[in-house]
C-alpha cells in the first residue's frame, strides 16, 4: 500500500476515509488513510467578530463593582449565601437583581432589600438602618 503522511491518524477501518485538519493554509491537502489525495481545501475566511444582540447582557461581571455600606454598621449577606460580610464591603456581583440582607444585632435589625447591578458601571449603596438622632 502507498505510504501515509506521518500526521495522519490511523483509522480502525481502513476503508473509512479520515479527514486531516491541515489548518487554514490554502495549499493544505486532505489525505485518506490509504494515502489518496482528496483535493485541495479552500482557504478559511475570518468573518471577524459576530454581532451581539443589543439586549444581550454581558456574561462576565466587572471586578469589584458593588460597594455596600450601612448606618450604623451591619452584617451583610447576598442572595441567600451564608458568607457574612461586614460593612463597608466591596463585592463583585453579576449584572442584574440581587437580594442583600442587612443584620445589626445590637438594635435587632434584620432588613432585606433588592439592588439592581448595572452591567456598565460600578454602584454604591448605603442602607440607613437607624435614623440619626
Short mmCIF file of N, CA, C and O in Angstrom, two decimals:
data_model
loop_
_atom_site.label_atom_id
_atom_site.label_comp_id
_atom_site.label_asym_id
_atom_site.label_seq_id
_atom_site.Cartn_x
_atom_site.Cartn_y
_atom_site.Cartn_z
N UNK A 1 0.83 -1.20 0.00
CA UNK A 1 0.00 0.00 0.00
C UNK A 1 0.86 1.25 0.00
O UNK A 1 1.95 1.25 0.55
N UNK A 2 0.32 2.37 -0.55
CA UNK A 2 1.10 3.62 -0.57
C UNK A 2 1.32 4.14 0.84
O UNK A 2 0.54 3.90 1.74
N UNK A 3 2.38 4.91 1.03
CA UNK A 3 2.72 5.47 2.35
C UNK A 3 1.72 6.55 2.72
O UNK A 3 1.22 7.28 1.88
N UNK A 4 1.44 6.62 4.01
CA UNK A 4 0.51 7.62 4.55
C UNK A 4 1.34 8.65 5.29
O UNK A 4 2.30 8.31 5.97
N UNK A 5 0.95 9.95 5.18
CA UNK A 5 1.67 11.01 5.89
C UNK A 5 1.75 10.66 7.37
O UNK A 5 0.81 10.12 7.95
N UNK A 6 2.84 11.04 8.02
CA UNK A 6 3.04 10.73 9.44
C UNK A 6 2.00 11.41 10.31
O UNK A 6 1.66 10.93 11.37
N UNK A 7 1.44 12.54 9.89
CA UNK A 7 0.47 13.27 10.70
C UNK A 7 -0.94 12.77 10.53
O UNK A 7 -1.86 13.30 11.11
N UNK A 8 -1.16 11.73 9.75
CA UNK A 8 -2.50 11.22 9.51
C UNK A 8 -2.82 10.16 10.55
O UNK A 8 -2.09 9.20 10.71
N UNK A 9 -3.95 10.31 11.30
CA UNK A 9 -4.30 9.29 12.29
C UNK A 9 -4.73 8.00 11.61
O UNK A 9 -5.33 8.02 10.55
N UNK A 10 -4.40 6.88 12.24
CA UNK A 10 -4.79 5.59 11.69
C UNK A 10 -6.27 5.36 11.97
O UNK A 10 -6.77 5.68 13.04
N UNK A 11 -6.99 4.82 11.00
CA UNK A 11 -8.41 4.55 11.18
C UNK A 11 -8.59 3.10 11.59
O UNK A 11 -7.83 2.23 11.18
N UNK A 12 -9.61 2.83 12.38
CA UNK A 12 -9.89 1.46 12.79
C UNK A 12 -10.28 0.63 11.58
O UNK A 12 -9.90 -0.52 11.45
N UNK A 13 -11.02 1.21 10.66
CA UNK A 13 -11.42 0.54 9.44
C UNK A 13 -10.71 1.24 8.30
O UNK A 13 -10.97 2.39 8.01
N UNK A 14 -9.81 0.57 7.62
CA UNK A 14 -9.01 1.19 6.57
C UNK A 14 -9.86 1.67 5.41
O UNK A 14 -9.42 2.47 4.62
N UNK A 15 -11.09 1.22 5.29
CA UNK A 15 -11.95 1.66 4.20
C UNK A 15 -12.68 2.95 4.51
O UNK A 15 -13.30 3.54 3.65
N UNK A 16 -12.62 3.44 5.75
CA UNK A 16 -13.31 4.67 6.13
C UNK A 16 -12.37 5.85 5.98
O UNK A 16 -11.32 5.88 6.59
N UNK A 17 -12.74 6.82 5.12
CA UNK A 17 -11.86 7.98 4.95
C UNK A 17 -11.79 8.80 6.23
O UNK A 17 -12.76 8.93 6.95
N UNK A 18 -10.62 9.34 6.53
CA UNK A 18 -10.42 10.20 7.69
C UNK A 18 -9.86 11.51 7.17
O UNK A 18 -8.84 11.52 6.49
N UNK A 19 -10.53 12.61 7.49
CA UNK A 19 -10.05 13.92 7.07
C UNK A 19 -9.02 14.41 8.06
O UNK A 19 -9.17 14.22 9.27
N UNK A 20 -7.98 15.04 7.57
CA UNK A 20 -6.93 15.59 8.42
C UNK A 20 -7.04 17.09 8.35
O UNK A 20 -7.05 17.67 7.26
N UNK A 21 -7.14 17.74 9.50
CA UNK A 21 -7.23 19.20 9.53
C UNK A 21 -5.83 19.74 9.36
O UNK A 21 -4.98 19.59 10.23
N UNK A 22 -5.59 20.39 8.24
CA UNK A 22 -4.27 20.90 7.95
C UNK A 22 -4.19 22.39 8.22
O UNK A 22 -3.31 23.06 7.75
N UNK A 23 -5.12 22.95 8.97
CA UNK A 23 -5.10 24.37 9.29
C UNK A 23 -5.76 25.18 8.21
O UNK A 23 -6.52 24.68 7.39
N UNK A 24 -5.44 26.46 8.18
CA UNK A 24 -6.09 27.37 7.24
C UNK A 24 -5.24 27.67 6.02
O UNK A 24 -5.50 28.60 5.30
N UNK A 25 -4.18 26.89 5.78
CA UNK A 25 -3.33 27.14 4.62
C UNK A 25 -4.10 26.81 3.35
O UNK A 25 -4.72 25.76 3.24
N UNK A 26 -4.06 27.68 2.35
CA UNK A 26 -4.80 27.41 1.11
C UNK A 26 -4.28 26.20 0.35
O UNK A 26 -5.00 25.60 -0.42
N UNK A 27 -3.03 25.81 0.59
CA UNK A 27 -2.48 24.67 -0.14
C UNK A 27 -2.57 23.37 0.65
O UNK A 27 -1.99 22.36 0.27
N UNK A 28 -3.33 23.38 1.75
CA UNK A 28 -3.45 22.18 2.59
C UNK A 28 -4.14 21.07 1.81
O UNK A 28 -5.10 21.31 1.09
N UNK A 29 -3.66 19.87 2.00
CA UNK A 29 -4.23 18.71 1.30
C UNK A 29 -4.97 17.85 2.31
O UNK A 29 -4.55 17.70 3.45
N UNK A 30 -6.07 17.24 1.91
CA UNK A 30 -6.81 16.30 2.73
C UNK A 30 -6.43 14.91 2.24
O UNK A 30 -6.53 14.63 1.06
N UNK A 31 -5.99 14.06 3.17
CA UNK A 31 -5.48 12.74 2.81
C UNK A 31 -6.33 11.67 3.48
O UNK A 31 -6.69 11.80 4.63
N UNK A 32 -6.65 10.62 2.76
CA UNK A 32 -7.40 9.50 3.31
C UNK A 32 -6.40 8.53 3.94
O UNK A 32 -5.20 8.63 3.71
N UNK A 33 -6.85 7.53 4.73
CA UNK A 33 -5.92 6.59 5.36
C UNK A 33 -5.05 5.83 4.37
O UNK A 33 -3.97 5.42 4.70
N UNK A 34 -5.51 5.64 3.17
CA UNK A 34 -4.71 4.88 2.20
C UNK A 34 -3.78 5.78 1.41
O UNK A 34 -3.14 5.34 0.48
N UNK A 35 -3.71 7.09 1.78
CA UNK A 35 -2.77 7.98 1.13
C UNK A 35 -3.29 8.64 -0.12
O UNK A 35 -2.56 9.32 -0.81
N UNK A 36 -4.57 8.45 -0.46
CA UNK A 36 -5.11 9.08 -1.66
C UNK A 36 -5.32 10.56 -1.41
O UNK A 36 -5.77 10.97 -0.35
N UNK A 37 -5.05 11.36 -2.41
CA UNK A 37 -5.25 12.81 -2.34
C UNK A 37 -6.73 13.11 -2.53
O UNK A 37 -7.31 12.74 -3.53
N UNK A 38 -7.35 13.75 -1.55
CA UNK A 38 -8.78 14.06 -1.64
C UNK A 38 -9.02 15.47 -2.17
O UNK A 38 -10.14 15.94 -2.17
N UNK A 39 -7.97 16.17 -2.59
CA UNK A 39 -8.14 17.50 -3.17
C UNK A 39 -7.61 18.60 -2.27
O UNK A 39 -7.17 18.38 -1.17
N UNK A 40 -7.69 19.82 -2.79
CA UNK A 40 -7.20 20.98 -2.06
C UNK A 40 -8.33 21.59 -1.25
O UNK A 40 -9.43 21.75 -1.76
N UNK A 41 -8.04 21.92 -0.03
CA UNK A 41 -9.02 22.56 0.86
C UNK A 41 -9.06 24.05 0.55
O UNK A 41 -8.02 24.68 0.43
N UNK A 42 -10.25 24.65 0.43
CA UNK A 42 -10.32 26.09 0.18
C UNK A 42 -9.82 26.85 1.40
O UNK A 42 -9.89 26.36 2.53
N UNK A 43 -9.29 28.07 1.18
CA UNK A 43 -8.78 28.84 2.32
C UNK A 43 -9.91 29.19 3.29
O UNK A 43 -11.05 29.39 2.88
N UNK A 44 -9.57 29.27 4.59
CA UNK A 44 -10.53 29.66 5.61
C UNK A 44 -10.66 31.17 5.63
O UNK A 44 -9.66 31.87 5.56
N UNK A 45 -11.87 31.67 5.72
CA UNK A 45 -12.10 33.11 5.75
C UNK A 45 -12.53 33.50 7.15
O UNK A 45 -13.45 32.94 7.71
N UNK A 46 -11.86 34.52 7.72
CA UNK A 46 -12.22 35.02 9.05
C UNK A 46 -13.25 36.11 8.85
O UNK A 46 -12.98 37.15 8.27
N UNK A 47 -14.47 35.87 9.34
CA UNK A 47 -15.55 36.83 9.17
C UNK A 47 -15.51 37.92 10.23
O UNK A 47 -16.34 38.82 10.22
N UNK A 48 -14.58 37.88 11.16
CA UNK A 48 -14.48 38.89 12.21
C UNK A 48 -15.42 38.58 13.35
O UNK A 48 -16.03 37.52 13.41
N UNK A 49 -15.58 39.54 14.29
CA UNK A 49 -16.45 39.29 15.45
C UNK A 49 -17.90 39.16 15.04
O UNK A 49 -18.36 39.80 14.10
N UNK A 50 -18.61 38.30 15.75
CA UNK A 50 -20.03 38.10 15.46
C UNK A 50 -20.84 39.18 16.16
O UNK A 50 -20.53 39.57 17.27
N UNK A 51 -21.90 39.66 15.52
CA UNK A 51 -22.72 40.70 16.15
C UNK A 51 -23.43 40.15 17.38
O UNK A 51 -23.78 38.97 17.44
N UNK A 52 -23.64 41.01 18.37
CA UNK A 52 -24.32 40.63 19.60
C UNK A 52 -25.63 41.41 19.67
O UNK A 52 -25.67 42.59 19.34
N UNK A 53 -26.68 40.74 20.09
CA UNK A 53 -27.98 41.40 20.20
C UNK A 53 -27.87 42.56 21.18
O UNK A 53 -27.20 42.48 22.20
N UNK A 54 -28.56 43.66 20.88
CA UNK A 54 -28.49 44.86 21.70
C UNK A 54 -28.98 44.61 23.13
O UNK A 54 -28.51 45.24 24.06
N UNK A 55 -29.92 43.69 23.31
CA UNK A 55 -30.46 43.45 24.64
C UNK A 55 -29.74 42.32 25.39
O UNK A 55 -30.13 41.96 26.48
N UNK A 56 -28.67 41.78 24.80
CA UNK A 56 -27.95 40.68 25.45
C UNK A 56 -27.11 41.23 26.59
O UNK A 56 -26.38 42.19 26.43
N UNK A 57 -27.21 40.62 27.76
CA UNK A 57 -26.44 41.05 28.93
C UNK A 57 -25.05 40.42 28.86
O UNK A 57 -24.91 39.29 28.43
N UNK A 58 -24.03 41.14 29.30
CA UNK A 58 -22.69 40.56 29.32
C UNK A 58 -22.65 39.36 30.25
O UNK A 58 -23.37 39.31 31.23
N UNK A 59 -21.78 38.41 29.95
CA UNK A 59 -21.71 37.21 30.77
C UNK A 59 -20.67 37.32 31.87
O UNK A 59 -20.62 36.50 32.75
N UNK A 60 -19.86 38.33 31.81
CA UNK A 60 -18.81 38.50 32.81
C UNK A 60 -19.06 39.78 33.58
O UNK A 60 -19.29 40.82 32.99
N UNK A 61 -19.02 39.70 34.89
CA UNK A 61 -19.24 40.86 35.73
C UNK A 61 -17.96 41.70 35.79
O UNK A 61 -16.86 41.21 35.59
N UNK A 62 -18.13 42.98 36.08
CA UNK A 62 -16.99 43.84 36.30
C UNK A 62 -16.36 43.45 37.63
O UNK A 62 -17.02 42.94 38.51
N UNK A 63 -15.09 43.70 37.80
CA UNK A 63 -14.41 43.38 39.06
C UNK A 63 -14.72 44.45 40.09
O UNK A 63 -14.67 45.63 39.79
N UNK A 64 -15.06 44.02 41.32
CA UNK A 64 -15.34 44.93 42.43
C UNK A 64 -16.31 46.04 42.00
O UNK A 64 -15.98 47.22 42.04
N UNK A 65 -17.52 45.65 41.59
CA UNK A 65 -18.44 46.61 41.02
C UNK A 65 -19.54 47.08 41.97
O UNK A 65 -20.33 47.93 41.60
N UNK A 66 -19.61 46.57 43.20
CA UNK A 66 -20.67 46.96 44.13
C UNK A 66 -20.06 47.25 45.50
O UNK A 66 -19.40 46.39 46.09
N UNK A 67 -20.30 48.46 46.01
CA UNK A 67 -19.88 48.81 47.35
C UNK A 67 -21.12 48.95 48.20
O UNK A 67 -22.06 49.65 47.83
N UNK A 68 -21.14 48.24 49.34
CA UNK A 68 -22.31 48.24 50.22
C UNK A 68 -21.90 48.75 51.59
O UNK A 68 -20.92 48.30 52.17
N UNK A 69 -22.69 49.71 52.08
CA UNK A 69 -22.45 50.26 53.40
C UNK A 69 -23.75 50.28 54.19
O UNK A 69 -24.83 50.02 53.65
N UNK A 70 -23.66 50.60 55.48
CA UNK A 70 -24.85 50.70 56.33
C UNK A 70 -24.56 51.68 57.46
O UNK A 70 -23.42 51.81 57.91
N UNK A 71 -25.63 52.36 57.92
CA UNK A 71 -25.53 53.25 59.08
C UNK A 71 -26.56 52.81 60.09
O UNK A 71 -27.75 52.85 59.78
N UNK A 72 -26.19 52.36 61.26
CA UNK A 72 -24.82 52.01 61.66
C UNK A 72 -24.35 50.77 60.90
O UNK A 72 -25.05 50.27 60.05
N UNK A 73 -23.21 50.27 61.27
CA UNK A 73 -22.62 49.11 60.59
C UNK A 73 -23.62 47.95 60.57
O UNK A 73 -24.57 47.92 61.34
N UNK A 74 -23.35 46.99 59.71
CA UNK A 74 -24.22 45.82 59.65
C UNK A 74 -23.45 44.63 59.08
O UNK A 74 -22.44 44.79 58.38
N UNK A 75 -23.95 43.46 59.39
CA UNK A 75 -23.51 42.24 58.72
C UNK A 75 -24.31 42.16 57.43
O UNK A 75 -25.50 42.50 57.41
N UNK A 76 -23.68 41.73 56.34
CA UNK A 76 -24.34 41.71 55.04
C UNK A 76 -24.26 40.30 54.46
O UNK A 76 -23.21 39.65 54.51
N UNK A 77 -25.38 39.84 53.91
CA UNK A 77 -25.47 38.55 53.23
C UNK A 77 -26.07 38.82 51.85
O UNK A 77 -27.02 39.58 51.73
N UNK A 78 -25.55 38.17 50.82
CA UNK A 78 -26.01 38.43 49.45
C UNK A 78 -26.60 37.17 48.84
O UNK A 78 -25.98 36.10 48.85
N UNK A 79 -27.81 37.30 48.31
CA UNK A 79 -28.50 36.23 47.57
C UNK A 79 -28.62 34.92 48.36
O UNK A 79 -28.52 33.83 47.79
N UNK A 80 -28.81 35.01 49.67
CA UNK A 80 -29.01 33.81 50.48
C UNK A 80 -27.73 33.04 50.77
O UNK A 80 -27.77 32.01 51.43
N UNK A 81 -26.59 33.53 50.31
CA UNK A 81 -25.31 32.87 50.58
C UNK A 81 -24.98 33.07 52.06
O UNK A 81 -25.14 34.17 52.59
N UNK A 82 -24.52 32.02 52.76
CA UNK A 82 -24.23 32.17 54.19
C UNK A 82 -22.95 32.96 54.50
O UNK A 82 -22.67 33.24 55.66
N UNK A 83 -22.19 33.36 53.46
CA UNK A 83 -20.98 34.14 53.69
C UNK A 83 -21.37 35.48 54.31
O UNK A 83 -22.21 36.20 53.78
N UNK A 84 -20.73 35.81 55.44
CA UNK A 84 -21.04 37.04 56.15
C UNK A 84 -19.97 38.08 55.85
O UNK A 84 -18.77 37.82 55.96
N UNK A 85 -20.42 39.28 55.45
CA UNK A 85 -19.54 40.42 55.24
C UNK A 85 -19.92 41.47 56.27
O UNK A 85 -21.05 41.51 56.74
N UNK A 86 -18.99 42.35 56.59
CA UNK A 86 -19.29 43.47 57.47
C UNK A 86 -19.07 44.75 56.70
O UNK A 86 -18.09 44.89 55.98
N UNK A 87 -20.02 45.70 56.86
CA UNK A 87 -19.94 46.95 56.11
C UNK A 87 -18.83 47.83 56.68
O UNK A 87 -18.53 47.75 57.86
N UNK A 88 -18.22 48.61 55.81
CA UNK A 88 -18.41 48.66 54.36
C UNK A 88 -17.69 47.52 53.66
O UNK A 88 -16.64 47.07 54.11
N UNK A 89 -18.26 47.06 52.54
CA UNK A 89 -17.68 45.96 51.79
C UNK A 89 -17.84 46.24 50.29
O UNK A 89 -18.84 46.80 49.86
N UNK A 90 -16.83 45.87 49.53
CA UNK A 90 -16.89 45.98 48.08
C UNK A 90 -16.86 44.57 47.51
O UNK A 90 -15.97 43.79 47.84
N UNK A 91 -17.86 44.26 46.67
CA UNK A 91 -18.03 42.91 46.13
C UNK A 91 -18.07 42.94 44.61
O UNK A 91 -18.32 43.98 44.00
N UNK A 92 -17.90 41.77 44.03
CA UNK A 92 -18.08 41.59 42.59
C UNK A 92 -19.36 40.79 42.39
O UNK A 92 -19.45 39.65 42.82
N UNK A 93 -20.36 41.42 41.78
CA UNK A 93 -21.65 40.77 41.53
C UNK A 93 -21.97 40.86 40.05
O UNK A 93 -21.67 41.86 39.40
N UNK A 94 -22.62 39.83 39.53
CA UNK A 94 -23.07 39.84 38.13
C UNK A 94 -24.14 40.92 37.94
O UNK A 94 -24.88 41.20 38.87
N UNK A 95 -24.22 41.46 36.74
CA UNK A 95 -25.30 42.42 36.47
C UNK A 95 -26.67 41.77 36.70
O UNK A 95 -26.84 40.58 36.47
N UNK A 96 -27.61 42.55 37.20
CA UNK A 96 -28.95 42.06 37.46
C UNK A 96 -29.35 42.31 38.90
O UNK A 96 -28.67 42.99 39.66
N UNK A 97 -30.48 41.74 39.29
CA UNK A 97 -31.03 41.95 40.63
C UNK A 97 -30.41 40.99 41.65
O UNK A 97 -30.20 39.82 41.35
N UNK A 98 -30.14 41.53 42.84
CA UNK A 98 -29.56 40.75 43.93
C UNK A 98 -30.25 41.13 45.24
O UNK A 98 -30.54 42.30 45.48
N UNK A 99 -30.47 40.12 46.09
CA UNK A 99 -31.06 40.35 47.42
C UNK A 99 -29.92 40.55 48.41
O UNK A 99 -29.02 39.72 48.51
N UNK A 100 -30.00 41.67 49.13
CA UNK A 100 -28.97 41.99 50.13
C UNK A 100 -29.65 42.09 51.49
O UNK A 100 -30.59 42.86 51.67
N UNK A 101 -29.15 41.29 52.43
CA UNK A 101 -29.71 41.27 53.78
C UNK A 101 -28.75 41.99 54.73
O UNK A 101 -27.55 41.69 54.76
N UNK A 102 -29.30 42.94 55.49
CA UNK A 102 -28.54 43.69 56.48
C UNK A 102 -28.98 43.24 57.86
O UNK A 102 -30.18 43.22 58.16
N UNK A 103 -28.02 42.89 58.73
CA UNK A 103 -28.33 42.48 60.09
C UNK A 103 -27.47 43.31 61.04
O UNK A 103 -26.24 43.33 60.92
N UNK A 104 -28.15 44.01 61.97
CA UNK A 104 -27.46 44.79 63.00
C UNK A 104 -27.94 44.24 64.34
O UNK A 104 -28.98 44.67 64.87
N UNK A 105 -27.20 43.25 64.92
CA UNK A 105 -27.66 42.57 66.13
C UNK A 105 -27.94 43.46 67.34
O UNK A 105 -28.95 43.25 68.02
N UNK A 106 -27.12 44.49 67.65
CA UNK A 106 -27.41 45.28 68.85
C UNK A 106 -28.80 45.95 68.82
O UNK A 106 -29.45 46.07 69.85
N UNK A 107 -29.26 46.35 67.64
CA UNK A 107 -30.57 47.01 67.54
C UNK A 107 -31.65 46.03 67.07
O UNK A 107 -32.79 46.44 66.82
N UNK A 108 -31.29 44.77 66.93
CA UNK A 108 -32.22 43.73 66.46
C UNK A 108 -32.85 44.10 65.11
O UNK A 108 -34.04 43.90 64.89
N UNK A 109 -32.02 44.61 64.22
CA UNK A 109 -32.49 44.98 62.88
C UNK A 109 -32.10 43.89 61.91
O UNK A 109 -30.95 43.43 61.89
N UNK A 110 -33.04 43.46 61.10
CA UNK A 110 -32.82 42.45 60.07
C UNK A 110 -33.65 42.89 58.87
O UNK A 110 -34.87 42.76 58.87
N UNK A 111 -33.00 43.44 57.86
CA UNK A 111 -33.71 44.00 56.71
C UNK A 111 -33.12 43.45 55.42
O UNK A 111 -31.90 43.37 55.27
N UNK A 112 -34.00 43.09 54.47
CA UNK A 112 -33.56 42.61 53.17
C UNK A 112 -34.09 43.55 52.09
O UNK A 112 -35.26 43.92 52.10
N UNK A 113 -33.19 43.93 51.19
CA UNK A 113 -33.56 44.80 50.07
C UNK A 113 -33.11 44.14 48.78
O UNK A 113 -32.36 43.15 48.80
N UNK A 114 -33.54 44.69 47.66
CA UNK A 114 -33.09 44.23 46.35
C UNK A 114 -32.35 45.38 45.68
O UNK A 114 -32.83 46.50 45.65
N UNK A 115 -31.17 45.08 45.16
CA UNK A 115 -30.42 46.07 44.39
C UNK A 115 -30.31 45.57 42.96
O UNK A 115 -30.31 44.36 42.71
N UNK A 116 -30.24 46.51 42.02
CA UNK A 116 -30.09 46.17 40.61
C UNK A 116 -28.71 46.62 40.16
O UNK A 116 -28.41 47.81 40.12
N UNK A 117 -27.85 45.67 39.84
CA UNK A 117 -26.48 45.95 39.45
C UNK A 117 -26.41 46.16 37.94
O UNK A 117 -26.75 45.26 37.18
N UNK A 118 -25.98 47.35 37.50
CA UNK A 118 -25.86 47.60 36.07
C UNK A 118 -24.61 46.91 35.51
O UNK A 118 -23.67 46.61 36.24
N UNK A 119 -24.62 46.68 34.21
CA UNK A 119 -23.50 46.00 33.56
C UNK A 119 -22.37 46.96 33.20
O UNK A 119 -21.24 46.54 33.01
N UNK A 120 -22.69 48.23 33.13
CA UNK A 120 -21.73 49.17 32.55
C UNK A 120 -20.99 50.07 33.54
O UNK A 120 -20.13 50.85 33.14
N UNK A 121 -21.31 49.99 34.84
CA UNK A 121 -20.64 50.87 35.79
C UNK A 121 -20.75 50.30 37.20
O UNK A 121 -21.68 49.56 37.50
N UNK A 122 -19.82 50.68 38.08
CA UNK A 122 -19.90 50.25 39.47
C UNK A 122 -20.97 51.06 40.21
O UNK A 122 -21.31 52.17 39.79
N UNK A 123 -21.51 50.50 41.29
CA UNK A 123 -22.50 51.22 42.09
C UNK A 123 -22.13 51.16 43.56
O UNK A 123 -21.32 50.33 43.98
N UNK A 124 -22.77 52.04 44.33
CA UNK A 124 -22.58 52.08 45.77
C UNK A 124 -23.95 52.23 46.41
O UNK A 124 -24.80 52.97 45.92
N UNK A 125 -24.18 51.51 47.52
CA UNK A 125 -25.45 51.61 48.24
C UNK A 125 -25.16 51.66 49.73
O UNK A 125 -24.41 50.83 50.24
N UNK A 126 -25.75 52.65 50.41
CA UNK A 126 -25.66 52.74 51.86
C UNK A 126 -27.08 52.63 52.39
O UNK A 126 -27.95 53.44 52.06
N UNK A 127 -27.32 51.62 53.23
CA UNK A 127 -28.63 51.40 53.83
C UNK A 127 -28.65 52.07 55.20
O UNK A 127 -27.80 51.80 56.05
N UNK A 128 -29.63 52.95 55.41
CA UNK A 128 -29.78 53.62 56.70
C UNK A 128 -30.71 52.73 57.54
O UNK A 128 -31.90 52.61 57.25
N UNK A 129 -30.12 52.13 58.56
CA UNK A 129 -30.87 51.19 59.39
C UNK A 129 -31.55 51.87 60.58
O UNK A 129 -32.60 51.45 61.02
N UNK A 130 -30.90 52.90 61.10
CA UNK A 130 -31.45 53.64 62.25
C UNK A 130 -31.33 55.12 61.92
O UNK A 130 -30.27 55.59 61.49
N UNK A 131 -32.42 55.86 62.14
CA UNK A 131 -32.40 57.29 61.86
C UNK A 131 -31.41 57.99 62.79
O UNK A 131 -31.29 57.62 63.97
N UNK A 132 -30.72 58.97 62.25
CA UNK A 132 -29.79 59.74 63.08
C UNK A 132 -30.57 60.49 64.16
O UNK A 132 -31.65 61.03 63.88
N UNK A 133 -30.03 60.57 65.40
CA UNK A 133 -30.74 61.28 66.48
C UNK A 133 -30.74 62.78 66.29
O UNK A 133 -30.06 63.37 65.60
#
